[in-house]
mmCIF file of C-alpha atoms in Angstrom:
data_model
loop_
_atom_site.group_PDB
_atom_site.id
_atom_site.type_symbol
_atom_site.label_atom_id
_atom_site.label_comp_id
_atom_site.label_asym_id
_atom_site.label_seq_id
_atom_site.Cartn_x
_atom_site.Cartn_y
_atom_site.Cartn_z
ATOM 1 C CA UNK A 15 119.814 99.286 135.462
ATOM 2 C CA UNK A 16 116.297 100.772 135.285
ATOM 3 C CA UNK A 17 113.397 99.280 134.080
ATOM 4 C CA UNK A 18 113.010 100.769 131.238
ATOM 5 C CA UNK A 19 116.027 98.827 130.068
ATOM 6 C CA UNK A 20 114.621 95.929 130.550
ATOM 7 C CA UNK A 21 111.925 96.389 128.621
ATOM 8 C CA UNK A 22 114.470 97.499 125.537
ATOM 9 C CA UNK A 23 115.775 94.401 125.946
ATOM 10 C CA UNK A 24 112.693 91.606 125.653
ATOM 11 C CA UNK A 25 111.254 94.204 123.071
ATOM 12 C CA UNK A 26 114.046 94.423 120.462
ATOM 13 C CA UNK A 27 117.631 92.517 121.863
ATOM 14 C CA UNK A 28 116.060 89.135 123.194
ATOM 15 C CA UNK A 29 113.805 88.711 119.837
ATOM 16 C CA UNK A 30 117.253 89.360 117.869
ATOM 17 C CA UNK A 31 119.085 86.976 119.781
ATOM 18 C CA UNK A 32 116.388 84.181 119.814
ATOM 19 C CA UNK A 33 116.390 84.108 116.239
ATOM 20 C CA UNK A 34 120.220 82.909 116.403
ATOM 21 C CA UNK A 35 121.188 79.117 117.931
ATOM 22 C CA UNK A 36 121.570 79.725 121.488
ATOM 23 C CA UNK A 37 125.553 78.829 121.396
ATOM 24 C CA UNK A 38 125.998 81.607 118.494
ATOM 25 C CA UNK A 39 124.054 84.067 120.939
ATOM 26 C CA UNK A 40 125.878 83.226 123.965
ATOM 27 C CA UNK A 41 129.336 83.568 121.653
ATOM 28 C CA UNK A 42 128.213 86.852 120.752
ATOM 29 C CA UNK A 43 127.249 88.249 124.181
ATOM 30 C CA UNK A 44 130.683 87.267 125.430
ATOM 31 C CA UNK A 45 132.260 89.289 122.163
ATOM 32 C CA UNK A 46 130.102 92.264 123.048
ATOM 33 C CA UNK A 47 130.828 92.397 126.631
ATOM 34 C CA UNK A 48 134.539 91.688 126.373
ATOM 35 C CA UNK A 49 134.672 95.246 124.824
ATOM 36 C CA UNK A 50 133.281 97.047 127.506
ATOM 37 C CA UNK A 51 135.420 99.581 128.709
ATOM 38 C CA UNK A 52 136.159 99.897 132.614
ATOM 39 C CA UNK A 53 133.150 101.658 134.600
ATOM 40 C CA UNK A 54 132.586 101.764 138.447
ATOM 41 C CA UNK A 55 129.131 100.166 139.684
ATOM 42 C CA UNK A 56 127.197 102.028 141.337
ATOM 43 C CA UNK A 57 127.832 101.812 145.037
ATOM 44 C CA UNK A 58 125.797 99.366 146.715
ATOM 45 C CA UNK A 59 123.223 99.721 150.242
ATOM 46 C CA UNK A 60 125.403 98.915 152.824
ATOM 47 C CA UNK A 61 122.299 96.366 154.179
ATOM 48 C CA UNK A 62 123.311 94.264 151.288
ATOM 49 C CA UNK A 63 126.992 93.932 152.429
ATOM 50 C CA UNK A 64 128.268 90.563 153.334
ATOM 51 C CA UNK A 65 131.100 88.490 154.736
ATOM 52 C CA UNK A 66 131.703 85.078 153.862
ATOM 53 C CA UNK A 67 134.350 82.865 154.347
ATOM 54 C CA UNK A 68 136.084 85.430 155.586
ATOM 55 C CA UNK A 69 135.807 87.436 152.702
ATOM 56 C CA UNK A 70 133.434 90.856 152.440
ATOM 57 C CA UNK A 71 130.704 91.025 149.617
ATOM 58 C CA UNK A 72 129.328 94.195 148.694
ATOM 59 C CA UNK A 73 126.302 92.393 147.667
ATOM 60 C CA UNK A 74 125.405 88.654 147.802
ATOM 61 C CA UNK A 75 123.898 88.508 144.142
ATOM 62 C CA UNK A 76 126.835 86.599 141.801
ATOM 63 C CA UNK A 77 127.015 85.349 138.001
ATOM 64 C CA UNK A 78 127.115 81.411 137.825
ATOM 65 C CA UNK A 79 129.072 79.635 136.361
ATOM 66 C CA UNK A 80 128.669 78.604 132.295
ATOM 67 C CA UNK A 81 128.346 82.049 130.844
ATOM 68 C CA UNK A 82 131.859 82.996 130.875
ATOM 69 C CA UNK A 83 134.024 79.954 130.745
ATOM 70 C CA UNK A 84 137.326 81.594 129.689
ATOM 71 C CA UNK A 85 137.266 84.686 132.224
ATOM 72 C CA UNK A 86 136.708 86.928 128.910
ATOM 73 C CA UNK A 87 134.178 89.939 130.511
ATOM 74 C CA UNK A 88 134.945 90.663 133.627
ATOM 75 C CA UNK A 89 134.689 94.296 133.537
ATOM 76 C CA UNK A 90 131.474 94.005 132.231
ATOM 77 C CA UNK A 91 130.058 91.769 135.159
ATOM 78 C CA UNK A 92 131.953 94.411 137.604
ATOM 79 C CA UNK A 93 130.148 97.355 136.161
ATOM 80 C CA UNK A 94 126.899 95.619 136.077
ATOM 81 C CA UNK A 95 127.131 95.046 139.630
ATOM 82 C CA UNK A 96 127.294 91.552 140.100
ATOM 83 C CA UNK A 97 128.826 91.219 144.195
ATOM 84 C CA UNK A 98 130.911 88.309 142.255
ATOM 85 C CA UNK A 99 131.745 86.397 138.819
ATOM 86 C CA UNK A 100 132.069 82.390 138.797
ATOM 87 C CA UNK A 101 134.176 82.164 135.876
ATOM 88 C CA UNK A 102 134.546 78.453 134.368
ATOM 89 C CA UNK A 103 134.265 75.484 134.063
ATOM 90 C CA UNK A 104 138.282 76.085 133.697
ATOM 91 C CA UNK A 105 139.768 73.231 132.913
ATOM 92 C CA UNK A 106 143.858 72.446 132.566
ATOM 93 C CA UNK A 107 144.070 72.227 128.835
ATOM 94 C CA UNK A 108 142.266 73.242 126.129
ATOM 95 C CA UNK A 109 139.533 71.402 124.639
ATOM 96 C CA UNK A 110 136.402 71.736 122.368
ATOM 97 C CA UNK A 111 133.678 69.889 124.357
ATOM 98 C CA UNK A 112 130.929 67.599 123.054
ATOM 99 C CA UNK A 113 130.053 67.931 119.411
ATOM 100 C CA UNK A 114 126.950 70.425 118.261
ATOM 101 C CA UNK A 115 124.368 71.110 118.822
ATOM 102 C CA UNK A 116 125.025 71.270 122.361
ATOM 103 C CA UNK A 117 122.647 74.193 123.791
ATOM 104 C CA UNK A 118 118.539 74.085 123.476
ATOM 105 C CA UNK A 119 116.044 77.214 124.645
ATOM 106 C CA UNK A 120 113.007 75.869 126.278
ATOM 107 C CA UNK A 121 110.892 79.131 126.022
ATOM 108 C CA UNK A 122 107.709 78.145 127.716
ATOM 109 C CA UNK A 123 109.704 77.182 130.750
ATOM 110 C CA UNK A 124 111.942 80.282 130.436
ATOM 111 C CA UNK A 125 115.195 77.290 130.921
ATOM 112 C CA UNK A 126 117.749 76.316 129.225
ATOM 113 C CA UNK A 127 119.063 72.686 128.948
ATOM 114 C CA UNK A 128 123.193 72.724 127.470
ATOM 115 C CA UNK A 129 125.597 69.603 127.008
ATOM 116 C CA UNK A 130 128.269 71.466 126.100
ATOM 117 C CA UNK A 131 131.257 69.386 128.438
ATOM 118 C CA UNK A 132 133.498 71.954 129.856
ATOM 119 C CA UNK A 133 134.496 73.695 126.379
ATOM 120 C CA UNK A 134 137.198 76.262 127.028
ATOM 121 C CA UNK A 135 140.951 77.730 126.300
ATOM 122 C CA UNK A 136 142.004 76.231 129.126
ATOM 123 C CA UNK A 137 143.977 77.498 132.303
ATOM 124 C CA UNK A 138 147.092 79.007 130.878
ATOM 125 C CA UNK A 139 145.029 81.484 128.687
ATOM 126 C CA UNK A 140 142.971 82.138 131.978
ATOM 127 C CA UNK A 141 145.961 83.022 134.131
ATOM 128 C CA UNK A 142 146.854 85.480 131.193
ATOM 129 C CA UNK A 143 143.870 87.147 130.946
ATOM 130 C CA UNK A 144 143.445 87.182 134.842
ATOM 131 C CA UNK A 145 146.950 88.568 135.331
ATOM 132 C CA UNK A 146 146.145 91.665 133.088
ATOM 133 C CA UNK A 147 143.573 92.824 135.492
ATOM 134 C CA UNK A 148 145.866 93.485 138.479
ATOM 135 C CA UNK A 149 145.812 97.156 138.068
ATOM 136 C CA UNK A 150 142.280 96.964 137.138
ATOM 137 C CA UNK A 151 140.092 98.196 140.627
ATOM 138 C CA UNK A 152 137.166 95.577 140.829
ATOM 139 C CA UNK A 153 134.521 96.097 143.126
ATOM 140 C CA UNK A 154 133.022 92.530 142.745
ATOM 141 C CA UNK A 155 135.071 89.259 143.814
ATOM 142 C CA UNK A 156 136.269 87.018 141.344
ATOM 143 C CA UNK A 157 135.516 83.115 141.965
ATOM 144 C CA UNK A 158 137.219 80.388 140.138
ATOM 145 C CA UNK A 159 135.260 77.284 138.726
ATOM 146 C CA UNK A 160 137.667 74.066 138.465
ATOM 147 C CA UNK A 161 136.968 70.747 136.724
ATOM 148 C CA UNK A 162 139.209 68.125 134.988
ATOM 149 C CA UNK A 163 139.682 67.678 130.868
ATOM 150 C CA UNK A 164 137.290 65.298 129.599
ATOM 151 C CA UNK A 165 139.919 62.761 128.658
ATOM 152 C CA UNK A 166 141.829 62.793 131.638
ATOM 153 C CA UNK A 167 141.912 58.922 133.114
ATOM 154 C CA UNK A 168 140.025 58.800 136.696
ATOM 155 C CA UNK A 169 143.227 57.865 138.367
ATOM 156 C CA UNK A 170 144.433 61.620 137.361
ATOM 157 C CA UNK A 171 141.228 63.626 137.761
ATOM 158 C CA UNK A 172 142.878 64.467 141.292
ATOM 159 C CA UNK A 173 145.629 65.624 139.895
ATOM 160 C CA UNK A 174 143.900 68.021 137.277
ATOM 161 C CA UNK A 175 142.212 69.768 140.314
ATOM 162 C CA UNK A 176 146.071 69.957 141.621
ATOM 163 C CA UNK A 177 147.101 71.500 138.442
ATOM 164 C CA UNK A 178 144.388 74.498 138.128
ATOM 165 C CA UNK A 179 145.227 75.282 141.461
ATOM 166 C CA UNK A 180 148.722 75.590 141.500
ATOM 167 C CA UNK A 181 148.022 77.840 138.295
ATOM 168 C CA UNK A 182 145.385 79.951 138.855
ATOM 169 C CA UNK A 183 144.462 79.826 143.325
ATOM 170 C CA UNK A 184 146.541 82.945 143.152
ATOM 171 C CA UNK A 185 144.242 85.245 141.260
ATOM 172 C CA UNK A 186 140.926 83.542 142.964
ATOM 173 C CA UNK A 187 139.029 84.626 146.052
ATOM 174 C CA UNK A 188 137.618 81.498 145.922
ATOM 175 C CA UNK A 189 137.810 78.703 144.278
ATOM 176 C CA UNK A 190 134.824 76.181 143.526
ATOM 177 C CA UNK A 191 135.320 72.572 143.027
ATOM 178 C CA UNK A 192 132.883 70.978 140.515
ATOM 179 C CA UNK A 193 132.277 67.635 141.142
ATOM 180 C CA UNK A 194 128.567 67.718 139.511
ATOM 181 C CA UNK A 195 128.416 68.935 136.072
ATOM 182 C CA UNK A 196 126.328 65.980 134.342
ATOM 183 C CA UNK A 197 127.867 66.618 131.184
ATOM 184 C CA UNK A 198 131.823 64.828 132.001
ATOM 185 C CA UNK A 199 131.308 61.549 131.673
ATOM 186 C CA UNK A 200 131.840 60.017 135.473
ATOM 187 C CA UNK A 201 132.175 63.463 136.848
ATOM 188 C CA UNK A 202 129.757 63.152 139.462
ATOM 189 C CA UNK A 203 131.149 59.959 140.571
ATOM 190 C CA UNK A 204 133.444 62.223 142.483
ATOM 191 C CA UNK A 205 130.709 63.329 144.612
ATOM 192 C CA UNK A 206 131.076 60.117 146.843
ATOM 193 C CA UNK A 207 132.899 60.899 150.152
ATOM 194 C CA UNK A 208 135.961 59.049 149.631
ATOM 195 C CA UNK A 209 136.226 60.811 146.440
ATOM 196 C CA UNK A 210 136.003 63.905 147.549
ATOM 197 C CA UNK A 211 138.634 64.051 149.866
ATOM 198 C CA UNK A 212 140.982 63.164 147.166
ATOM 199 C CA UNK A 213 140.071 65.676 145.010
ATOM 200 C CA UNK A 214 140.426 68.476 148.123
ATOM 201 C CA UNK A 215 143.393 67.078 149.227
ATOM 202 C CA UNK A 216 145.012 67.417 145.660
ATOM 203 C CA UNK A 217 143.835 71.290 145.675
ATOM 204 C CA UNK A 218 145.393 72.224 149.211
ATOM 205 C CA UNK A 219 148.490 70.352 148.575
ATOM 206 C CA UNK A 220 148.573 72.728 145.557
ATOM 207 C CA UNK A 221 148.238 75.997 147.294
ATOM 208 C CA UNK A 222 150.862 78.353 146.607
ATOM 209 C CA UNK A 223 152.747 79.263 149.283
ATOM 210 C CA UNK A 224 153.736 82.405 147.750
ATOM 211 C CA UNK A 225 152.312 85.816 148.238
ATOM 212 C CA UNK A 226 148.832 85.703 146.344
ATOM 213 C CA UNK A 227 148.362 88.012 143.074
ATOM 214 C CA UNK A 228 145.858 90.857 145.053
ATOM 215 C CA UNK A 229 143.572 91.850 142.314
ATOM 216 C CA UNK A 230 143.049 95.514 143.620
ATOM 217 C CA UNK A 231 138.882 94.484 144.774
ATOM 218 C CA UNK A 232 137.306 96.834 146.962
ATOM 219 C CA UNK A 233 139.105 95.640 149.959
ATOM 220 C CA UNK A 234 142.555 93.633 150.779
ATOM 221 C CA UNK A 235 141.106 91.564 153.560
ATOM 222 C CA UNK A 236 141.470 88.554 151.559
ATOM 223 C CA UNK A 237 142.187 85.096 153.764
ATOM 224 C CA UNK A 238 145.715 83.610 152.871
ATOM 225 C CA UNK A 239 144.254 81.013 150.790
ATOM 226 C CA UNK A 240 141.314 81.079 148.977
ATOM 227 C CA UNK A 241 138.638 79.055 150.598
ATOM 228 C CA UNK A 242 137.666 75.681 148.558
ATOM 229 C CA UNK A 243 134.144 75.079 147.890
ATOM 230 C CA UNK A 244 132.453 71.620 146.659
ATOM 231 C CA UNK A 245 129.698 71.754 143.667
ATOM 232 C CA UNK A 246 127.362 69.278 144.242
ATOM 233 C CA UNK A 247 123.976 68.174 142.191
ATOM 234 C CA UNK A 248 120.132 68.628 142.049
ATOM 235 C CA UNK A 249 119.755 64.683 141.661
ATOM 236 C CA UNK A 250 121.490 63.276 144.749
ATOM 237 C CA UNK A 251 118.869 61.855 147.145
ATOM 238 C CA UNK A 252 118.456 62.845 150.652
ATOM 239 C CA UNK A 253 121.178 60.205 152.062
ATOM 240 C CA UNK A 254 123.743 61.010 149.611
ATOM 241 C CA UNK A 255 123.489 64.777 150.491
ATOM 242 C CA UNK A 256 123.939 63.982 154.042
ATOM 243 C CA UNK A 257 126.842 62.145 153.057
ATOM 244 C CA UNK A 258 128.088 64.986 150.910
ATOM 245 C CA UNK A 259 127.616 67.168 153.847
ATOM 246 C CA UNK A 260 129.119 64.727 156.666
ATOM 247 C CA UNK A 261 132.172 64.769 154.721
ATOM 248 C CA UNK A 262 132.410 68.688 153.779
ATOM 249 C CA UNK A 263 132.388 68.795 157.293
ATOM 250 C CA UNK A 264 134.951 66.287 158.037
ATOM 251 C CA UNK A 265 137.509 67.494 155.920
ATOM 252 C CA UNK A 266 136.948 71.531 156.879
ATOM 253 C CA UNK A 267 135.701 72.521 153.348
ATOM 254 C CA UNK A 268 135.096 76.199 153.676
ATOM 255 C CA UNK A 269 131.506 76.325 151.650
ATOM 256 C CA UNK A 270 129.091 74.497 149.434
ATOM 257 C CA UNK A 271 127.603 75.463 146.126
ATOM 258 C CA UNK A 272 124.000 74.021 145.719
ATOM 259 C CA UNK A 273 123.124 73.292 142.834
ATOM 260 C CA UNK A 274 124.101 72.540 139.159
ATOM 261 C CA UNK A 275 122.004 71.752 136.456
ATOM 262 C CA UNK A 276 119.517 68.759 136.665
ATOM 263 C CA UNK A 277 119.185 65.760 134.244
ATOM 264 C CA UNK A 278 115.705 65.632 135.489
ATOM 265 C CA UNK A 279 112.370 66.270 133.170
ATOM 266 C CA UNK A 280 109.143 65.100 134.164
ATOM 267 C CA UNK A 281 110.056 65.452 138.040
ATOM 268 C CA UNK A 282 110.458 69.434 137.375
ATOM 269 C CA UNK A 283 107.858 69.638 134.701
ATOM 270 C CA UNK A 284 109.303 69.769 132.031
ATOM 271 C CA UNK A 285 108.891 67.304 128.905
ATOM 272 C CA UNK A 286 112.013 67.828 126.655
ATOM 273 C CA UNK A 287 113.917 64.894 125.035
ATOM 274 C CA UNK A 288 117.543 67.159 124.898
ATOM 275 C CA UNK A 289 120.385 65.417 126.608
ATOM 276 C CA UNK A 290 121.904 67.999 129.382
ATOM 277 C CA UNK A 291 121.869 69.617 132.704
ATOM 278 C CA UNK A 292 118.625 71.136 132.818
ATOM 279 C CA UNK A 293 118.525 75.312 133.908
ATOM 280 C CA UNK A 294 115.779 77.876 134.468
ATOM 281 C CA UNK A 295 112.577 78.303 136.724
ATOM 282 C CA UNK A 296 111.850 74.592 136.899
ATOM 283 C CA UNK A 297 114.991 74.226 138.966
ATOM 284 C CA UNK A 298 114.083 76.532 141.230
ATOM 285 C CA UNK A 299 112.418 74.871 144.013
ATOM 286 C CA UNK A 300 114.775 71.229 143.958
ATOM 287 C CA UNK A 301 117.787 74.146 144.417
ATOM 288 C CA UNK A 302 115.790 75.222 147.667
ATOM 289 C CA UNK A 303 115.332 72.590 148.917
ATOM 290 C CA UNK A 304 118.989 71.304 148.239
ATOM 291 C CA UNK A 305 120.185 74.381 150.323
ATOM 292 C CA UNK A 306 117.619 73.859 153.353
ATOM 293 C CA UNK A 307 118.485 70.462 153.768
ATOM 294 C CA UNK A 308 122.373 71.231 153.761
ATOM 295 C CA UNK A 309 121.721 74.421 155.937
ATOM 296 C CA UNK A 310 120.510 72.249 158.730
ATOM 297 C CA UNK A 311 123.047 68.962 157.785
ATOM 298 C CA UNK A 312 125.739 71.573 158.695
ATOM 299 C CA UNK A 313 123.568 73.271 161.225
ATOM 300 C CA UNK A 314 123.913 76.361 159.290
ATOM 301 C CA UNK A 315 128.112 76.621 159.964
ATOM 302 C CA UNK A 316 128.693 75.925 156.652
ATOM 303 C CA UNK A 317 128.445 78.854 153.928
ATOM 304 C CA UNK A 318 126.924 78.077 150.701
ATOM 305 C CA UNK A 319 126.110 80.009 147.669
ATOM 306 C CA UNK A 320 123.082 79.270 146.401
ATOM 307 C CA UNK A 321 122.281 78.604 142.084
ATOM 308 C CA UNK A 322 119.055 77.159 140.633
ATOM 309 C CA UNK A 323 116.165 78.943 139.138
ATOM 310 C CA UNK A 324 116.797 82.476 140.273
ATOM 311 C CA UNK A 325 114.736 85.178 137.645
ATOM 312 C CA UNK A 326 113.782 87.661 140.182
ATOM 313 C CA UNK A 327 114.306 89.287 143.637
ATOM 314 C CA UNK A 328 111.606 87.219 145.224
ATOM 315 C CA UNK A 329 113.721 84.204 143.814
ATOM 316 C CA UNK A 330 116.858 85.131 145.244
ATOM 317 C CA UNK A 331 115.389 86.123 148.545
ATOM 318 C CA UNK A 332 113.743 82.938 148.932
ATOM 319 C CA UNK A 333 117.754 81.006 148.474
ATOM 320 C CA UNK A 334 118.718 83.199 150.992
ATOM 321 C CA UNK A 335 116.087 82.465 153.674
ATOM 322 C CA UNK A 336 116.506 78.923 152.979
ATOM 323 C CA UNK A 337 120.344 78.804 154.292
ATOM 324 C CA UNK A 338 122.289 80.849 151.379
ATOM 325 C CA UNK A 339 124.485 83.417 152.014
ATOM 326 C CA UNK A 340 125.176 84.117 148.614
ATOM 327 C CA UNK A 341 123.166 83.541 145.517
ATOM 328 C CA UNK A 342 123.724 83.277 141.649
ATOM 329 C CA UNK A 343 122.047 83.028 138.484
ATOM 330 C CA UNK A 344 123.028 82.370 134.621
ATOM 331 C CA UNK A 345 119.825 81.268 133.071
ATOM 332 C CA UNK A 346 117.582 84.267 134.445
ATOM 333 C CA UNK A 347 119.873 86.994 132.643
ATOM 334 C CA UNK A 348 119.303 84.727 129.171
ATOM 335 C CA UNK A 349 115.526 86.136 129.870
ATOM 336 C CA UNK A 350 115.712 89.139 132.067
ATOM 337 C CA UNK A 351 118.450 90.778 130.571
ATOM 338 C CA UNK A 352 122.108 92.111 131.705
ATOM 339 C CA UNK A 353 120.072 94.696 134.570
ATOM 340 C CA UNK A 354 118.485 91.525 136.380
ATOM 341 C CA UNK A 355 121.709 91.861 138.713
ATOM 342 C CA UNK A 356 120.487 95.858 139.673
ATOM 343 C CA UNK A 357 116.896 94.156 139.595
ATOM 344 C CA UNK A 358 117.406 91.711 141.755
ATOM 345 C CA UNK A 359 119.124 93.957 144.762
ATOM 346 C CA UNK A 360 116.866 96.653 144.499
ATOM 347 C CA UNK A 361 114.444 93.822 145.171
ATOM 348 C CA UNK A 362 116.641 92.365 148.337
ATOM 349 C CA UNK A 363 116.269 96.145 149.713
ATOM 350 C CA UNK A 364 112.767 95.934 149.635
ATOM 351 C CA UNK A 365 112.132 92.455 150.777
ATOM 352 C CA UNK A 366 115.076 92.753 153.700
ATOM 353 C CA UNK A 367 112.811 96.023 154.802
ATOM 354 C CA UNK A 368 109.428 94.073 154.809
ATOM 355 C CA UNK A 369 110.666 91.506 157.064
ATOM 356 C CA UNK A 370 112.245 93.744 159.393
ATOM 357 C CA UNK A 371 116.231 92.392 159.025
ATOM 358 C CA UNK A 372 118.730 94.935 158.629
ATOM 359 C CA UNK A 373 121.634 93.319 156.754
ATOM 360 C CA UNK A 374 121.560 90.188 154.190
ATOM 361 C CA UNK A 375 123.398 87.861 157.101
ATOM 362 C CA UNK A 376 120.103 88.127 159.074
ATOM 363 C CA UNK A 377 117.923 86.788 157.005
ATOM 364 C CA UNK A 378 120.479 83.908 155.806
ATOM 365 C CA UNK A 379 118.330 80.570 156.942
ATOM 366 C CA UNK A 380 115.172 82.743 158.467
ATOM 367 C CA UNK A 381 112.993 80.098 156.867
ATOM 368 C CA UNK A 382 115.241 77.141 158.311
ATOM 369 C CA UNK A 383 112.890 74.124 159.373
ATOM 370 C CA UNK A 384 109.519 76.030 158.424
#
């Protein structure tokens, strides 16, 4: 999208949309976008092509999770460029999440800070939606955000995770485990090794073992199962992530996804007295340094997509140098704008020249242990 779009947007839609509580704005977006009629992105460099987990990228710059919880514009992320979509939180069954207000703008800090506990149509309205794109062509990947109903007992959580993945694994190219959304009450509880490997032993046992739905993507060269990746939080401390790592490791999970949102203030900067996972800018550098330290944990076998922060190129580049392969943002398009996708890998062209690396796997953990 070119600049000058950008500038349309913080001049007269962001104003208009400000005015508005953020959850009515976000509501809105997803209305407007849903309508968007099919359109081909324009094709991407081939220096920002990717493969990961088996799986090729035409670019490494993704939506995060949050913004569209109920798989309802996916056409629009494909024709704004996005190299993927996390869609979710999807959770089994239907549920309204915690009571309003639930969502807070924090301007000065460009962030966001949201409660909102996994609010959704659940999976079955998912899988229908998601089944009327097969003949839709898609040049992004679709990924698939997991996490349990808020009043399922903790001796079933497992088997929620089981559930969304016997549904829905065959329309994913990958599918994300979220153990670390602070907003489910004992949710990141889960993140505990022991824990974990219930919670990925519930998804494989759930695999289909039929033929996979092949949303027609830009290539077929899917793996037979869609590889499982583990969400894991800003606010573990250095031992627990080493943990968290240890047993990714152990148990062959194929990626990690560093981070969520943050229930810290003053530590980032920020002074705000909203309950929440915090979003935005201050986020940014606790992301990075989430993804160095698991880069070199796993001695950089371990693929993970990198969220936290990101509101430019420089940004993105920076997750990427740090042990990312892939990157993704939410908050940053709340500010920038629906072209901060284009933006941002126009900006990866440039910055991959500078530094003299021809493709995005190069520079993937340049700045390891600097």
């Amino acid at each position: 999208m070119p600049p000058e779009h950008h500038n349309t947007y913080a001049r007269l839609l962001r104003p208009l949309m400000f005015r508005l509580d953020p959850e009515t704005a976000h509501r809105l977006t997803i209305a407007a976008l849903s309508l968007m009629p099919p359109k081909e992105p324009a094709s991407d460099p081939p220096e920002l092509a990717t493969t990961v987990f088996g799986i090729k990228f035409a670019n490494p710059v993704g939506l995060a999770a949050g913004l569209d919880k109920d798989a309802h514009a996916i056409r629009a992320w494909n024709a704004l460029g996005f190299g993927f979509a996390e869609l979710g939180t999807v959770t089994p069954r239907p549920q309204s999440g915690n009571a309003p207000p639930r969502m807070w703008r924090l301007p000065a800090h460009r962030a966001l800070i949201n409660r909102l506990g996994f609010p959704g149509e659940g999976m079955e309205a998912v899988a229908a939606r998601l089944a009327r794109l097969h003949n839709v062509r898609l040049a992004m990947r679709v990924v698939l955000n997991f996490g349990p109903n808020k009043d399922t007992p903790p001796e079933r959580v497992a088997e929620d995770y089981g559930a969304l993945t016997r549904r829905l694994a065959q329309f994913a190219d990958t599918i994300v485990v979220n153990l670390s959304s602070p907003n489910t009450p004992g949710l990141r509880e889960w993140q505990a090794p022991e824990r974990i490997r219930a919670i990925v032993d519930a998804v494989r046992e759930a695999m289909p073992t039929t033929a996979r739905v092949e949303l027609p993507a830009m290539t077929p060269s899917n793996p037979p199962r869609p590889p499982i990746l583990v969400k894991i939080a800003p606010d573990l401390d250095s031992s627990q992530i080493n943990e968290v790592c240890r047993a990714a490791v152990d148990l062959a999970i194929d990626g990690i996804v560093s981070t969520n949102t943050t229930l810290m203030r003053e530590e980032v900067g920020v002074s705000a007295t909203f309950a929440g996972g915090l979003s935005g800018p201050p986020l940014l550098a606790r992301s990075r340094e989430v993804i160095a330290q698991v880069y070199r944990e796993t001695s950089g076998r371990m693929p993970i997509i990198g969220v936290g922060g990101i509101a430019n190129a420089e940004d993105a580049y920076g997750h990427l140098c740090a042990g990312a392969s892939l990157v993704e943002f939410y908050t940053g398009m709340i500010y920038r704008g629906p072209g901060l996708a284009s933006e941002i890998k126009r900006g990866l062209v440039r910055l991959l020249a500078r530094d003299g690396f021809r493709s995005i796997s190069e520079a993937v953990g340049s700045a390891a242990g600097k």
